[in-house]
């Protein structure tokens, strides 16, 4: 009789532990599924922001912003200045280690 009671107590404890473990497993799996969904949203947001940042840095946009907001214009005349002394100094600096 005592052995039966002890075995019954062990069976009940084991059953409760099994139910608790199954519950925890389902809860953790639900959290994992939710985290994967959030990861997908964050990945999509990251790609959108990356594309937006790329678009912000295009030459056409920079040119448009420079003209509109900064009131800049391309130069009317370009002059190329040839300085033989500076060219010689640069060549000497490049040749020397």
Short mmCIF file of the N, C-alpha and C atoms (twelve columns), coordinates in Angstrom:
data_MODEL
# 
_entry.id   MODEL 
# 
loop_
_atom_site.group_PDB 
_atom_site.id 
_atom_site.type_symbol 
_atom_site.label_atom_id 
_atom_site.label_alt_id 
_atom_site.label_comp_id 
_atom_site.label_asym_id 
_atom_site.label_seq_id 
_atom_site.Cartn_x 
_atom_site.Cartn_y 
_atom_site.Cartn_z 
_atom_site.pdbx_PDB_model_num 
ATOM 1   N N  . UNK A 1  0.828  -1.196 0.000   1 
ATOM 2   C CA . UNK A 1  0.000  0.000  0.000   1 
ATOM 3   C C  . UNK A 1  0.869  1.256  0.000   1 
ATOM 4   N N  . UNK A 2  1.899  1.267  0.796   1 
ATOM 5   C CA . UNK A 2  2.795  2.396  0.879   1 
ATOM 6   C C  . UNK A 2  3.551  2.607  -0.431  1 
ATOM 7   N N  . UNK A 3  3.927  1.531  -1.068  1 
ATOM 8   C CA . UNK A 3  4.626  1.589  -2.340  1 
ATOM 9   C C  . UNK A 3  3.711  2.152  -3.426  1 
ATOM 10  N N  . UNK A 4  2.441  1.754  -3.397  1 
ATOM 11  C CA . UNK A 4  1.470  2.274  -4.359  1 
ATOM 12  C C  . UNK A 4  1.299  3.786  -4.204  1 
ATOM 13  N N  . UNK A 5  1.230  4.259  -2.984  1 
ATOM 14  C CA . UNK A 5  1.080  5.699  -2.726  1 
ATOM 15  C C  . UNK A 5  2.313  6.448  -3.200  1 
ATOM 16  N N  . UNK A 6  3.477  5.868  -2.970  1 
ATOM 17  C CA . UNK A 6  4.724  6.487  -3.390  1 
ATOM 18  C C  . UNK A 6  4.800  6.532  -4.926  1 
ATOM 19  N N  . UNK A 7  4.414  5.458  -5.577  1 
ATOM 20  C CA . UNK A 7  4.404  5.409  -7.036  1 
ATOM 21  C C  . UNK A 7  3.383  6.389  -7.606  1 
ATOM 22  N N  . UNK A 8  2.227  6.499  -6.970  1 
ATOM 23  C CA . UNK A 8  1.201  7.443  -7.406  1 
ATOM 24  C C  . UNK A 8  1.714  8.880  -7.269  1 
ATOM 25  N N  . UNK A 9  2.366  9.188  -6.173  1 
ATOM 26  C CA . UNK A 9  2.935  10.520 -5.965  1 
ATOM 27  C C  . UNK A 9  3.989  10.820 -7.028  1 
ATOM 28  N N  . UNK A 10 4.838  9.841  -7.342  1 
ATOM 29  C CA . UNK A 10 5.839  10.012 -8.399  1 
ATOM 30  C C  . UNK A 10 5.194  10.232 -9.759  1 
ATOM 31  N N  . UNK A 11 4.118  9.504  -10.035 1 
ATOM 32  C CA . UNK A 11 3.405  9.646  -11.298 1 
ATOM 33  C C  . UNK A 11 2.775  11.032 -11.423 1 
ATOM 34  N N  . UNK A 12 2.166  11.518 -10.358 1 
ATOM 35  C CA . UNK A 12 1.547  12.853 -10.376 1 
ATOM 36  C C  . UNK A 12 2.618  13.928 -10.564 1 
ATOM 37  N N  . UNK A 13 3.729  13.792 -9.841  1 
ATOM 38  C CA . UNK A 13 4.810  14.784 -9.961  1 
ATOM 39  C C  . UNK A 13 5.376  14.772 -11.381 1 
ATOM 40  N N  . UNK A 14 5.563  13.593 -11.938 1 
ATOM 41  C CA . UNK A 14 6.085  13.472 -13.299 1 
ATOM 42  C C  . UNK A 14 5.101  14.076 -14.302 1 
ATOM 43  N N  . UNK A 15 3.821  13.851 -14.119 1 
ATOM 44  C CA . UNK A 15 2.805  14.390 -15.022 1 
ATOM 45  C C  . UNK A 15 2.785  15.920 -14.955 1 
ATOM 46  N N  . UNK A 16 2.859  16.464 -13.747 1 
ATOM 47  C CA . UNK A 16 2.869  17.919 -13.604 1 
ATOM 48  C C  . UNK A 16 4.116  18.529 -14.245 1 
ATOM 49  N N  . UNK A 17 5.250  17.866 -14.084 1 
ATOM 50  C CA . UNK A 17 6.486  18.332 -14.700 1 
ATOM 51  C C  . UNK A 17 6.379  18.283 -16.226 1 
ATOM 52  N N  . UNK A 18 5.760  17.232 -16.758 1 
ATOM 53  C CA . UNK A 18 5.564  17.105 -18.194 1 
ATOM 54  C C  . UNK A 18 4.661  18.221 -18.729 1 
ATOM 55  N N  . UNK A 19 3.591  18.522 -18.026 1 
ATOM 56  C CA . UNK A 19 2.677  19.583 -18.455 1 
ATOM 57  C C  . UNK A 19 3.385  20.931 -18.418 1 
ATOM 58  N N  . UNK A 20 4.146  21.172 -17.364 1 
ATOM 59  C CA . UNK A 20 4.874  22.436 -17.235 1 
ATOM 60  C C  . UNK A 20 5.907  22.575 -18.352 1 
ATOM 61  N N  . UNK A 21 6.623  21.526 -18.656 1 
ATOM 62  C CA . UNK A 21 7.633  21.545 -19.711 1 
ATOM 63  C C  . UNK A 21 6.989  21.794 -21.076 1 
ATOM 64  N N  . UNK A 22 5.863  21.150 -21.335 1 
ATOM 65  C CA . UNK A 22 5.164  21.362 -22.600 1 
ATOM 66  C C  . UNK A 22 4.680  22.805 -22.714 1 
ATOM 67  N N  . UNK A 23 4.182  23.373 -21.624 1 
ATOM 68  C CA . UNK A 23 3.714  24.760 -21.617 1 
ATOM 69  C C  . UNK A 23 4.872  25.712 -21.907 1 
ATOM 70  N N  . UNK A 24 5.996  25.497 -21.223 1 
ATOM 71  C CA . UNK A 24 7.169  26.349 -21.427 1 
ATOM 72  C C  . UNK A 24 7.668  26.239 -22.868 1 
ATOM 73  N N  . UNK A 25 7.641  25.038 -23.406 1 
ATOM 74  C CA . UNK A 25 8.077  24.829 -24.782 1 
ATOM 75  C C  . UNK A 25 7.202  25.604 -25.753 1 
ATOM 76  N N  . UNK A 26 5.898  25.562 -25.570 1 
ATOM 77  C CA . UNK A 26 4.983  26.300 -26.443 1 
ATOM 78  C C  . UNK A 26 5.165  27.807 -26.297 1 
ATOM 79  N N  . UNK A 27 5.367  28.267 -25.072 1 
ATOM 80  C CA . UNK A 27 5.564  29.691 -24.823 1 
ATOM 81  C C  . UNK A 27 6.844  30.193 -25.489 1 
ATOM 82  N N  . UNK A 28 7.910  29.423 -25.359 1 
ATOM 83  C CA . UNK A 28 9.183  29.821 -25.960 1 
ATOM 84  C C  . UNK A 28 9.088  29.791 -27.480 1 
ATOM 85  N N  . UNK A 29 8.392  28.804 -28.035 1 
ATOM 86  C CA . UNK A 29 8.235  28.731 -29.483 1 
ATOM 87  C C  . UNK A 29 7.420  29.926 -29.992 1 
ATOM 88  N N  . UNK A 30 6.404  30.337 -29.241 1 
ATOM 89  C CA . UNK A 30 5.612  31.504 -29.634 1 
ATOM 90  C C  . UNK A 30 6.471  32.768 -29.606 1 
ATOM 91  N N  . UNK A 31 7.330  32.909 -28.610 1 
ATOM 92  C CA . UNK A 31 8.238  34.054 -28.540 1 
ATOM 93  C C  . UNK A 31 9.208  34.042 -29.718 1 
ATOM 94  N N  . UNK A 32 9.710  32.855 -30.057 1 
ATOM 95  C CA . UNK A 32 10.626 32.727 -31.189 1 
ATOM 96  C C  . UNK A 32 9.931  33.131 -32.485 1 
ATOM 97  N N  . UNK A 33 8.698  32.683 -32.664 1 
ATOM 98  C CA . UNK A 33 7.938  33.026 -33.862 1 
ATOM 99  C C  . UNK A 33 7.697  34.535 -33.935 1 
ATOM 100 N N  . UNK A 34 7.383  35.133 -32.812 1 
ATOM 101 C CA . UNK A 34 7.168  36.579 -32.760 1 
ATOM 102 C C  . UNK A 34 8.472  37.324 -33.073 1 
ATOM 103 N N  . UNK A 35 9.589  36.842 -32.540 1 
ATOM 104 C CA . UNK A 35 10.885 37.478 -32.801 1 
ATOM 105 C C  . UNK A 35 11.260 37.354 -34.280 1 
ATOM 106 N N  . UNK A 36 10.945 36.227 -34.899 1 
ATOM 107 C CA . UNK A 36 11.235 36.066 -36.328 1 
ATOM 108 C C  . UNK A 36 10.390 37.030 -37.164 1 
ATOM 109 N N  . UNK A 37 9.148  37.222 -36.769 1 
ATOM 110 C CA . UNK A 37 8.301  38.186 -37.471 1 
ATOM 111 C C  . UNK A 37 8.850  39.599 -37.345 1 
ATOM 112 N N  . UNK A 38 9.286  39.944 -36.151 1 
ATOM 113 C CA . UNK A 38 9.862  41.269 -35.925 1 
ATOM 114 C C  . UNK A 38 11.165 41.429 -36.706 1 
ATOM 115 N N  . UNK A 39 11.945 40.351 -36.781 1 
ATOM 116 C CA . UNK A 39 13.185 40.392 -37.550 1 
ATOM 117 C C  . UNK A 39 12.893 40.671 -39.026 1 
ATOM 118 N N  . UNK A 40 11.865 40.056 -39.558 1 
ATOM 119 C CA . UNK A 40 11.482 40.300 -40.945 1 
ATOM 120 C C  . UNK A 40 11.104 41.753 -41.172 1 
ATOM 121 N N  . UNK A 41 10.337 42.315 -40.232 1 
ATOM 122 C CA . UNK A 41 9.953  43.727 -40.344 1 
ATOM 123 C C  . UNK A 41 11.178 44.631 -40.276 1 
ATOM 124 N N  . UNK A 42 12.088 44.328 -39.351 1 
ATOM 125 C CA . UNK A 42 13.291 45.150 -39.207 1 
ATOM 126 C C  . UNK A 42 14.191 45.035 -40.436 1 
ATOM 127 N N  . UNK A 43 14.286 43.840 -41.018 1 
ATOM 128 C CA . UNK A 43 15.076 43.673 -42.240 1 
ATOM 129 C C  . UNK A 43 14.499 44.506 -43.376 1 
ATOM 130 N N  . UNK A 44 13.175 44.486 -43.512 1 
ATOM 131 C CA . UNK A 44 12.529 45.273 -44.559 1 
ATOM 132 C C  . UNK A 44 12.759 46.770 -44.319 1 
ATOM 133 N N  . UNK A 45 12.651 47.203 -43.082 1 
ATOM 134 C CA . UNK A 45 12.876 48.612 -42.737 1 
ATOM 135 C C  . UNK A 45 14.326 49.004 -43.022 1 
ATOM 136 N N  . UNK A 46 15.262 48.111 -42.693 1 
ATOM 137 C CA . UNK A 46 16.681 48.374 -42.943 1 
ATOM 138 C C  . UNK A 46 16.951 48.529 -44.442 1 
ATOM 139 N N  . UNK A 47 16.378 47.648 -45.240 1 
ATOM 140 C CA . UNK A 47 16.576 47.739 -46.691 1 
ATOM 141 C C  . UNK A 47 15.965 49.021 -47.241 1 
ATOM 142 N N  . UNK A 48 14.809 49.405 -46.720 1 
ATOM 143 C CA . UNK A 48 14.174 50.645 -47.170 1 
ATOM 144 C C  . UNK A 48 15.038 51.852 -46.822 1 
ATOM 145 N N  . UNK A 49 15.552 51.865 -45.580 1 
ATOM 146 C CA . UNK A 49 16.395 52.983 -45.159 1 
ATOM 147 C C  . UNK A 49 17.709 53.014 -45.923 1 
ATOM 148 N N  . UNK A 50 18.253 51.851 -46.215 1 
ATOM 149 C CA . UNK A 50 19.492 51.778 -46.984 1 
ATOM 150 C C  . UNK A 50 19.269 52.333 -48.398 1 
ATOM 151 N N  . UNK A 51 18.154 51.957 -49.020 1 
ATOM 152 C CA . UNK A 51 17.838 52.472 -50.353 1 
ATOM 153 C C  . UNK A 51 17.608 53.980 -50.302 1 
ATOM 154 N N  . UNK A 52 16.949 54.452 -49.246 1 
ATOM 155 C CA . UNK A 52 16.703 55.885 -49.094 1 
ATOM 156 C C  . UNK A 52 18.010 56.648 -48.914 1 
ATOM 157 N N  . UNK A 53 18.931 56.091 -48.128 1 
ATOM 158 C CA . UNK A 53 20.230 56.738 -47.923 1 
ATOM 159 C C  . UNK A 53 21.015 56.770 -49.227 1 
ATOM 160 N N  . UNK A 54 20.915 55.714 -50.003 1 
ATOM 161 C CA . UNK A 54 21.595 55.681 -51.287 1 
ATOM 162 C C  . UNK A 54 21.012 56.749 -52.211 1 
ATOM 163 N N  . UNK A 55 19.702 56.891 -52.200 1 
ATOM 164 C CA . UNK A 55 19.053 57.890 -53.047 1 
ATOM 165 C C  . UNK A 55 19.422 59.306 -52.597 1 
ATOM 166 N N  . UNK A 56 19.627 59.494 -51.308 1 
ATOM 167 C CA . UNK A 56 19.982 60.817 -50.788 1 
ATOM 168 C C  . UNK A 56 21.353 61.260 -51.286 1 
ATOM 169 N N  . UNK A 57 22.222 60.311 -51.567 1 
ATOM 170 C CA . UNK A 57 23.585 60.652 -51.947 1 
ATOM 171 C C  . UNK A 57 23.833 60.679 -53.439 1 
ATOM 172 N N  . UNK A 58 22.818 60.560 -54.262 1 
ATOM 173 C CA . UNK A 58 23.047 60.570 -55.703 1 
ATOM 174 C C  . UNK A 58 23.489 61.956 -56.151 1 
ATOM 175 N N  . UNK A 59 24.231 61.988 -57.242 1 
ATOM 176 C CA . UNK A 59 24.753 63.256 -57.756 1 
ATOM 177 C C  . UNK A 59 23.635 64.214 -58.145 1 
ATOM 178 N N  . UNK A 60 22.575 63.678 -58.742 1 
ATOM 179 C CA . UNK A 60 21.476 64.539 -59.159 1 
ATOM 180 C C  . UNK A 60 20.818 65.205 -57.962 1 
ATOM 181 N N  . UNK A 61 20.621 64.474 -56.886 1 
ATOM 182 C CA . UNK A 61 19.989 65.050 -55.707 1 
ATOM 183 C C  . UNK A 61 20.896 66.088 -55.064 1 
ATOM 184 N N  . UNK A 62 22.190 65.775 -54.960 1 
ATOM 185 C CA . UNK A 62 23.132 66.735 -54.382 1 
ATOM 186 C C  . UNK A 62 23.141 68.008 -55.214 1 
ATOM 187 N N  . UNK A 63 23.139 67.853 -56.530 1 
ATOM 188 C CA . UNK A 63 23.112 69.009 -57.412 1 
ATOM 189 C C  . UNK A 63 21.836 69.826 -57.211 1 
ATOM 190 N N  . UNK A 64 20.694 69.144 -57.118 1 
ATOM 191 C CA . UNK A 64 19.403 69.821 -56.947 1 
ATOM 192 C C  . UNK A 64 19.357 70.581 -55.619 1 
ATOM 193 N N  . UNK A 65 19.839 69.939 -54.545 1 
ATOM 194 C CA . UNK A 65 19.846 70.594 -53.230 1 
ATOM 195 C C  . UNK A 65 20.802 71.778 -53.230 1 
ATOM 196 N N  . UNK A 66 21.960 71.623 -53.871 1 
ATOM 197 C CA . UNK A 66 22.929 72.721 -53.922 1 
ATOM 198 C C  . UNK A 66 22.353 73.916 -54.659 1 
ATOM 199 N N  . UNK A 67 21.625 73.643 -55.726 1 
ATOM 200 C CA . UNK A 67 21.045 74.752 -56.488 1 
ATOM 201 C C  . UNK A 67 19.865 75.386 -55.743 1 
ATOM 202 N N  . UNK A 68 18.986 74.572 -55.175 1 
ATOM 203 C CA . UNK A 68 17.762 75.088 -54.566 1 
ATOM 204 C C  . UNK A 68 18.008 75.708 -53.192 1 
ATOM 205 N N  . UNK A 69 18.647 74.979 -52.303 1 
ATOM 206 C CA . UNK A 69 18.771 75.459 -50.922 1 
ATOM 207 C C  . UNK A 69 19.982 76.361 -50.714 1 
ATOM 208 N N  . UNK A 70 21.078 76.030 -51.371 1 
ATOM 209 C CA . UNK A 70 22.302 76.796 -51.136 1 
ATOM 210 C C  . UNK A 70 22.534 77.880 -52.190 1 
ATOM 211 N N  . UNK A 71 21.634 77.934 -53.178 1 
ATOM 212 C CA . UNK A 71 21.713 78.938 -54.247 1 
ATOM 213 C C  . UNK A 71 23.064 78.883 -54.966 1 
ATOM 214 N N  . UNK A 72 23.550 77.672 -55.189 1 
ATOM 215 C CA . UNK A 72 24.827 77.498 -55.881 1 
ATOM 216 C C  . UNK A 72 24.570 77.309 -57.370 1 
ATOM 217 N N  . UNK A 73 25.565 77.650 -58.172 1 
ATOM 218 C CA . UNK A 73 25.474 77.491 -59.620 1 
ATOM 219 C C  . UNK A 73 26.832 77.002 -60.117 1 
ATOM 220 N N  . UNK A 74 26.841 76.355 -61.264 1 
ATOM 221 C CA . UNK A 74 28.137 75.916 -61.801 1 
ATOM 222 C C  . UNK A 74 28.962 77.140 -62.194 1 
ATOM 223 N N  . UNK A 75 30.276 77.000 -62.185 1 
ATOM 224 C CA . UNK A 75 31.122 78.152 -62.540 1 
ATOM 225 C C  . UNK A 75 30.894 78.553 -64.002 1 
ATOM 226 N N  . UNK A 76 30.959 79.835 -64.249 1 
ATOM 227 C CA . UNK A 76 30.781 80.329 -65.609 1 
ATOM 228 C C  . UNK A 76 32.031 80.111 -66.455 1 
ATOM 229 N N  . UNK A 77 33.175 80.160 -65.826 1 
ATOM 230 C CA . UNK A 77 34.429 80.000 -66.541 1 
ATOM 231 C C  . UNK A 77 35.384 79.182 -65.674 1 
ATOM 232 N N  . UNK A 78 36.104 78.269 -66.290 1 
ATOM 233 C CA . UNK A 78 37.080 77.453 -65.580 1 
ATOM 234 C C  . UNK A 78 38.464 77.785 -66.113 1 
ATOM 235 N N  . UNK A 79 39.372 78.053 -65.203 1 
ATOM 236 C CA . UNK A 79 40.751 78.342 -65.606 1 
ATOM 237 C C  . UNK A 79 41.657 77.283 -65.022 1 
ATOM 238 N N  . UNK A 80 42.548 76.794 -65.857 1 
ATOM 239 C CA . UNK A 80 43.545 75.817 -65.411 1 
ATOM 240 C C  . UNK A 80 44.851 76.558 -65.272 1 
ATOM 241 N N  . UNK A 81 45.433 76.514 -64.100 1 
ATOM 242 C CA . UNK A 81 46.669 77.218 -63.814 1 
ATOM 243 C C  . UNK A 81 47.778 76.190 -63.763 1 
ATOM 244 N N  . UNK A 82 48.814 76.454 -64.512 1 
ATOM 245 C CA . UNK A 82 49.960 75.540 -64.549 1 
ATOM 246 C C  . UNK A 82 51.071 76.174 -63.734 1 
ATOM 247 N N  . UNK A 83 51.501 75.511 -62.674 1 
ATOM 248 C CA . UNK A 83 52.560 76.015 -61.809 1 
ATOM 249 C C  . UNK A 83 53.736 75.051 -61.897 1 
ATOM 250 N N  . UNK A 84 54.754 75.344 -62.670 1 
ATOM 251 C CA . UNK A 84 55.882 74.421 -62.832 1 
ATOM 252 C C  . UNK A 84 56.623 74.154 -61.526 1 
ATOM 253 N N  . UNK A 85 56.703 75.138 -60.656 1 
ATOM 254 C CA . UNK A 85 57.419 74.950 -59.396 1 
ATOM 255 C C  . UNK A 85 56.678 73.954 -58.507 1 
ATOM 256 N N  . UNK A 86 55.366 74.045 -58.458 1 
ATOM 257 C CA . UNK A 86 54.579 73.123 -57.646 1 
ATOM 258 C C  . UNK A 86 54.637 71.720 -58.229 1 
ATOM 259 N N  . UNK A 87 54.613 71.600 -59.550 1 
ATOM 260 C CA . UNK A 87 54.699 70.289 -60.195 1 
ATOM 261 C C  . UNK A 87 56.044 69.643 -59.919 1 
ATOM 262 N N  . UNK A 88 57.116 70.417 -59.934 1 
ATOM 263 C CA . UNK A 88 58.447 69.891 -59.659 1 
ATOM 264 C C  . UNK A 88 58.552 69.442 -58.194 1 
ATOM 265 N N  . UNK A 89 57.966 70.234 -57.301 1 
ATOM 266 C CA . UNK A 89 58.011 69.873 -55.877 1 
ATOM 267 C C  . UNK A 89 57.213 68.606 -55.617 1 
ATOM 268 N N  . UNK A 90 56.079 68.452 -56.276 1 
ATOM 269 C CA . UNK A 90 55.281 67.261 -56.109 1 
ATOM 270 C C  . UNK A 90 55.989 66.042 -56.671 1 
ATOM 271 N N  . UNK A 91 56.656 66.210 -57.802 1 
ATOM 272 C CA . UNK A 91 57.393 65.108 -58.398 1 
ATOM 273 C C  . UNK A 91 58.565 64.707 -57.502 1 
ATOM 274 N N  . UNK A 92 59.221 65.663 -56.911 1 
ATOM 275 C CA . UNK A 92 60.337 65.377 -56.017 1 
ATOM 276 C C  . UNK A 92 59.858 64.692 -54.737 1 
ATOM 277 N N  . UNK A 93 58.727 65.117 -54.225 1 
ATOM 278 C CA . UNK A 93 58.175 64.502 -53.007 1 
ATOM 279 C C  . UNK A 93 57.729 63.072 -53.284 1 
ATOM 280 N N  . UNK A 94 57.214 62.815 -54.467 1 
ATOM 281 C CA . UNK A 94 56.770 61.478 -54.825 1 
ATOM 282 C C  . UNK A 94 57.929 60.535 -55.076 1 
ATOM 283 N N  . UNK A 95 59.063 61.049 -55.545 1 
ATOM 284 C CA . UNK A 95 60.230 60.220 -55.838 1 
ATOM 285 C C  . UNK A 95 61.005 59.887 -54.576 1 
ATOM 286 N N  . UNK A 96 60.995 60.775 -53.617 1 
ATOM 287 C CA . UNK A 96 61.754 60.554 -52.374 1 
ATOM 288 C C  . UNK A 96 60.972 59.645 -51.443 1 
ATOM 289 N N  . UNK A 97 61.636 58.666 -50.811 1 
ATOM 290 C CA . UNK A 97 60.911 57.750 -49.884 1 
ATOM 291 C C  . UNK A 97 60.561 58.363 -48.594 1 
# 
